[in-house]
Amino acid sequence: MSDGRHRHDAPASPYLENHRTAEESAELAERTARLEDYLVEKGLVARDALDRLVELYEQDIGPMNGARVVARAWTDPSYKLRLLDDATTAIRELGFGGMQGEHMVVVENTPTVHNVVVCSLCSCYPWPVLGLPPGWYKDFAYRSRLPIEPRAVLKEFGLELADDVEVRVWDSSAEIRYLVLPERPDGSGTMTEVDLAKLVSRDSMIGVARISVETE
Ligand code: FE
């Protein structure tokens, strides 16, 4: 999946492959629809509430929220300090919080430290700022390999790190959710906060990609 705003020439990641056949996807969609019908029929959920929830995650909650947090941190040094000190509160300043983001920790990438996030146990992910996790984040391959050989996994995502860069892997838990504050790219010096936010990709906030300014 790509957010459509950030393109680069990195090789396609093996983690981004669709592991399901069209038949399997159709079967899953069918099963989901039947489950929804059943829950509605039993009066356990209201269909418009479900629709609203799906709409929320499709339109209002997603990586664009995290991108706003990152752009603010890049342009406002005092905000960045608050963000690194108490991410939950600083993120709430921008209006983002709630379910799966109750205890946020932001880790900062620098020229000498690269942070990357995983949930080795399952799929814990900071929903209010990144939306729902991509399929590869939930894959066993990513979850099991990243903590053991992060450099090799990052390389498969097209991100090669110099030997002198320290890699820190953050394992999410039911309590704590991490967001990577990527490095502000060279060449972005004159950009506004709004334009900077458009540069920030979901993958850069998980830590499997870097951000660069496109020159066309
Ligand atoms: Fe998890």
Short mmCIF file of C-alpha atoms and ligand atoms in Angstrom, two decimals:
data_model
loop_
_atom_site.label_atom_id
_atom_site.label_comp_id
_atom_site.label_asym_id
_atom_site.label_seq_id
_atom_site.Cartn_x
_atom_site.Cartn_y
_atom_site.Cartn_z
CA MET A 1 0.00 0.00 0.00
CA SER A 2 1.19 3.52 -0.70
CA ASP A 3 -0.37 6.69 0.57
CA GLY A 4 -0.07 8.07 -2.94
CA ARG A 5 1.81 11.13 -1.85
CA HIS A 6 5.24 9.72 -1.39
CA ARG A 7 6.97 7.88 -4.18
CA HIS A 8 10.54 6.71 -4.29
CA ASP A 9 12.77 4.44 -6.29
CA ALA A 10 13.43 1.89 -3.58
CA PRO A 11 12.95 -1.73 -4.61
CA ALA A 12 9.55 -3.18 -3.85
CA SER A 13 9.55 -4.80 -0.46
CA PRO A 14 8.79 -8.52 -0.28
CA TYR A 15 6.66 -7.60 2.71
CA LEU A 16 4.37 -5.56 0.52
CA GLU A 17 3.34 -8.47 -1.65
CA ASN A 18 -0.26 -9.48 -1.45
CA HIS A 19 -0.25 -12.89 0.17
CA ARG A 20 -3.90 -13.62 -0.65
CA THR A 21 -5.38 -14.88 -3.86
CA ALA A 22 -8.45 -13.14 -5.32
CA GLU A 23 -10.54 -16.12 -4.22
CA GLU A 24 -9.28 -15.90 -0.65
CA SER A 25 -10.00 -12.15 -0.57
CA ALA A 26 -13.52 -12.69 -1.92
CA GLU A 27 -14.12 -15.39 0.68
CA LEU A 28 -12.94 -13.07 3.47
CA ALA A 29 -15.17 -10.24 2.23
CA GLU A 30 -18.12 -12.63 2.09
CA ARG A 31 -17.43 -13.91 5.60
CA THR A 32 -17.14 -10.32 6.93
CA ALA A 33 -20.45 -9.36 5.31
CA ARG A 34 -22.19 -12.40 6.80
CA LEU A 35 -20.74 -11.65 10.22
CA GLU A 36 -21.92 -8.03 9.96
CA ASP A 37 -25.44 -9.17 8.97
CA TYR A 38 -25.53 -11.58 11.89
CA LEU A 39 -24.40 -8.96 14.45
CA VAL A 40 -26.93 -6.44 13.12
CA GLU A 41 -29.68 -9.07 13.13
CA LYS A 42 -28.93 -9.92 16.76
CA GLY A 43 -29.04 -6.23 17.66
CA LEU A 44 -25.43 -6.28 18.83
CA VAL A 45 -24.25 -3.49 16.54
CA ALA A 46 -25.99 -0.81 14.52
CA ARG A 47 -25.16 -0.75 10.84
CA ASP A 48 -24.76 3.03 10.71
CA ALA A 49 -22.36 2.90 13.66
CA LEU A 50 -20.26 0.35 11.78
CA ASP A 51 -20.37 2.47 8.64
CA ARG A 52 -19.27 5.50 10.62
CA LEU A 53 -16.36 3.55 12.12
CA VAL A 54 -15.18 2.37 8.70
CA GLU A 55 -15.57 5.90 7.33
CA LEU A 56 -13.54 7.26 10.25
CA TYR A 57 -10.63 4.94 9.53
CA GLU A 58 -10.89 5.52 5.79
CA GLN A 59 -11.03 9.30 5.91
CA ASP A 60 -10.21 10.84 9.26
CA ILE A 61 -7.79 8.56 11.06
CA GLY A 62 -4.60 7.56 9.32
CA PRO A 63 -0.98 8.43 8.62
CA MET A 64 -1.97 12.01 7.74
CA ASN A 65 -2.44 12.56 11.48
CA GLY A 66 1.04 11.29 12.35
CA ALA A 67 2.41 13.38 9.49
CA ARG A 68 0.97 16.51 11.10
CA VAL A 69 2.66 15.60 14.39
CA VAL A 70 6.00 15.12 12.62
CA ALA A 71 5.72 18.37 10.64
CA ARG A 72 4.88 20.30 13.80
CA ALA A 73 7.90 18.80 15.58
CA TRP A 74 10.14 19.77 12.65
CA THR A 75 8.98 23.38 12.70
CA ASP A 76 8.41 24.04 16.38
CA PRO A 77 11.37 23.14 18.65
CA SER A 78 9.37 23.54 21.85
CA TYR A 79 6.67 21.20 20.49
CA LYS A 80 9.36 18.65 19.63
CA LEU A 81 10.66 18.77 23.21
CA ARG A 82 7.16 18.22 24.57
CA LEU A 83 6.62 15.40 22.07
CA LEU A 84 9.76 13.54 23.07
CA ASP A 85 9.04 14.13 26.76
CA ASP A 86 5.34 13.16 26.83
CA ALA A 87 4.11 12.05 23.43
CA THR A 88 0.55 11.19 24.49
CA THR A 89 -0.09 14.73 25.75
CA ALA A 90 1.72 16.47 22.88
CA ILE A 91 -0.16 14.42 20.27
CA ARG A 92 -3.41 15.24 21.99
CA GLU A 93 -2.56 18.95 21.57
CA LEU A 94 -3.17 18.40 17.85
CA GLY A 95 -6.44 16.63 18.55
CA PHE A 96 -5.33 13.02 18.15
CA GLY A 97 -5.74 10.37 20.80
CA GLY A 98 -7.92 7.63 22.12
CA MET A 99 -8.18 3.93 21.39
CA GLN A 100 -4.79 2.25 20.78
CA GLY A 101 -2.97 5.50 21.43
CA GLU A 102 -3.42 5.92 25.16
CA HIS A 103 0.30 5.62 25.92
CA MET A 104 2.41 6.97 23.11
CA VAL A 105 6.19 7.16 22.93
CA VAL A 106 7.96 9.07 20.13
CA VAL A 107 11.51 8.09 19.23
CA GLU A 108 13.68 10.44 17.17
CA ASN A 109 15.83 9.45 14.23
CA THR A 110 19.16 11.26 13.96
CA PRO A 111 22.19 10.89 11.68
CA THR A 112 23.56 8.32 14.13
CA VAL A 113 20.42 6.55 15.42
CA HIS A 114 17.70 4.86 13.39
CA ASN A 115 14.53 3.68 15.14
CA VAL A 116 12.11 1.07 13.82
CA VAL A 117 8.91 -0.29 15.33
CA VAL A 118 7.46 -3.79 15.48
CA CYS A 119 5.01 -5.75 17.55
CA SER A 120 6.73 -9.11 17.83
CA LEU A 121 3.75 -10.61 19.67
CA CYS A 122 0.86 -9.56 17.46
CA SER A 123 0.04 -6.27 15.71
CA CYS A 124 -0.01 -3.44 18.27
CA TYR A 125 0.09 -0.15 16.41
CA PRO A 126 -0.69 3.52 17.17
CA TRP A 127 -4.11 3.84 15.53
CA PRO A 128 -4.84 7.55 16.23
CA VAL A 129 -1.72 8.67 14.37
CA LEU A 130 -1.19 5.91 11.79
CA GLY A 131 -4.62 4.36 11.27
CA LEU A 132 -4.83 0.60 10.85
CA PRO A 133 -1.60 -1.40 10.39
CA PRO A 134 -0.51 -2.54 6.93
CA GLY A 135 -0.67 -6.27 6.23
CA TRP A 136 3.10 -6.76 6.30
CA TYR A 137 3.29 -5.27 9.82
CA LYS A 138 1.17 -8.21 10.99
CA ASP A 139 3.09 -10.82 9.03
CA PHE A 140 5.04 -13.40 10.97
CA ALA A 141 8.10 -12.75 8.80
CA TYR A 142 8.32 -9.09 9.80
CA ARG A 143 7.46 -9.69 13.46
CA SER A 144 9.93 -12.50 13.94
CA ARG A 145 12.83 -11.23 11.87
CA LEU A 146 12.94 -7.51 12.63
CA PRO A 147 14.09 -7.88 16.27
CA ILE A 148 16.78 -10.39 15.24
CA GLU A 149 18.16 -8.90 12.03
CA PRO A 150 16.81 -5.36 11.64
CA ARG A 151 19.44 -4.25 9.15
CA ALA A 152 18.68 -7.13 6.79
CA VAL A 153 14.93 -6.52 7.00
CA LEU A 154 15.33 -2.77 6.46
CA LYS A 155 17.50 -3.49 3.44
CA GLU A 156 14.66 -5.51 1.96
CA PHE A 157 12.48 -2.43 2.35
CA GLY A 158 15.10 -0.52 0.36
CA LEU A 159 16.61 1.19 3.36
CA GLU A 160 20.35 0.68 3.71
CA LEU A 161 21.94 2.03 6.85
CA ALA A 162 25.60 2.84 7.27
CA ASP A 163 27.52 0.61 9.70
CA ASP A 164 28.02 3.47 12.15
CA VAL A 165 24.28 4.10 12.47
CA GLU A 166 22.86 2.47 15.57
CA VAL A 167 19.58 0.62 14.94
CA ARG A 168 17.05 0.60 17.75
CA VAL A 169 14.09 -1.77 17.53
CA TRP A 170 11.06 -0.86 19.62
CA ASP A 171 8.70 -3.71 20.44
CA SER A 172 5.17 -2.42 20.94
CA SER A 173 2.99 -3.80 23.68
CA ALA A 174 -0.61 -3.66 24.73
CA GLU A 175 0.32 -0.57 26.76
CA ILE A 176 2.91 1.35 24.78
CA ARG A 177 2.70 2.40 21.12
CA TYR A 178 5.66 3.93 19.33
CA LEU A 179 5.91 6.53 16.59
CA VAL A 180 9.18 7.30 14.82
CA LEU A 181 10.05 10.95 14.33
CA PRO A 182 11.91 10.75 11.02
CA GLU A 183 14.77 13.07 10.12
CA ARG A 184 13.72 16.21 8.34
CA PRO A 185 15.01 15.80 4.77
CA ASP A 186 17.66 17.98 3.18
CA GLY A 187 16.20 20.56 0.87
CA SER A 188 13.04 21.09 2.93
CA GLY A 189 14.30 24.23 4.67
CA THR A 190 11.85 26.68 3.14
CA MET A 191 8.79 24.44 3.20
CA THR A 192 5.72 25.27 5.27
CA GLU A 193 4.40 22.96 7.96
CA VAL A 194 1.49 21.96 5.71
CA ASP A 195 3.80 21.05 2.82
CA LEU A 196 6.20 19.24 5.13
CA ALA A 197 3.34 17.06 6.39
CA LYS A 198 2.72 15.94 2.80
CA LEU A 199 6.26 14.53 2.64
CA VAL A 200 5.86 12.30 5.67
CA SER A 201 4.99 8.73 4.71
CA ARG A 202 3.44 6.10 6.91
CA ASP A 203 6.47 3.84 6.47
CA SER A 204 8.85 6.57 7.66
CA MET A 205 6.89 6.79 10.92
CA ILE A 206 7.17 3.01 11.41
CA GLY A 207 10.86 3.34 10.63
CA VAL A 208 11.15 1.22 7.47
CA ALA A 209 11.70 4.19 5.14
CA ARG A 210 13.43 7.51 5.00
CA ILE A 211 12.00 10.75 3.70
CA SER A 212 13.47 12.69 0.84
CA VAL A 213 12.42 15.78 -1.05
CA GLU A 214 11.46 14.95 -4.62
CA THR A 215 13.29 16.94 -7.25
CA GLU A 216 11.61 16.72 -10.60
FE FE B 1 0.48 -6.46 19.21
#
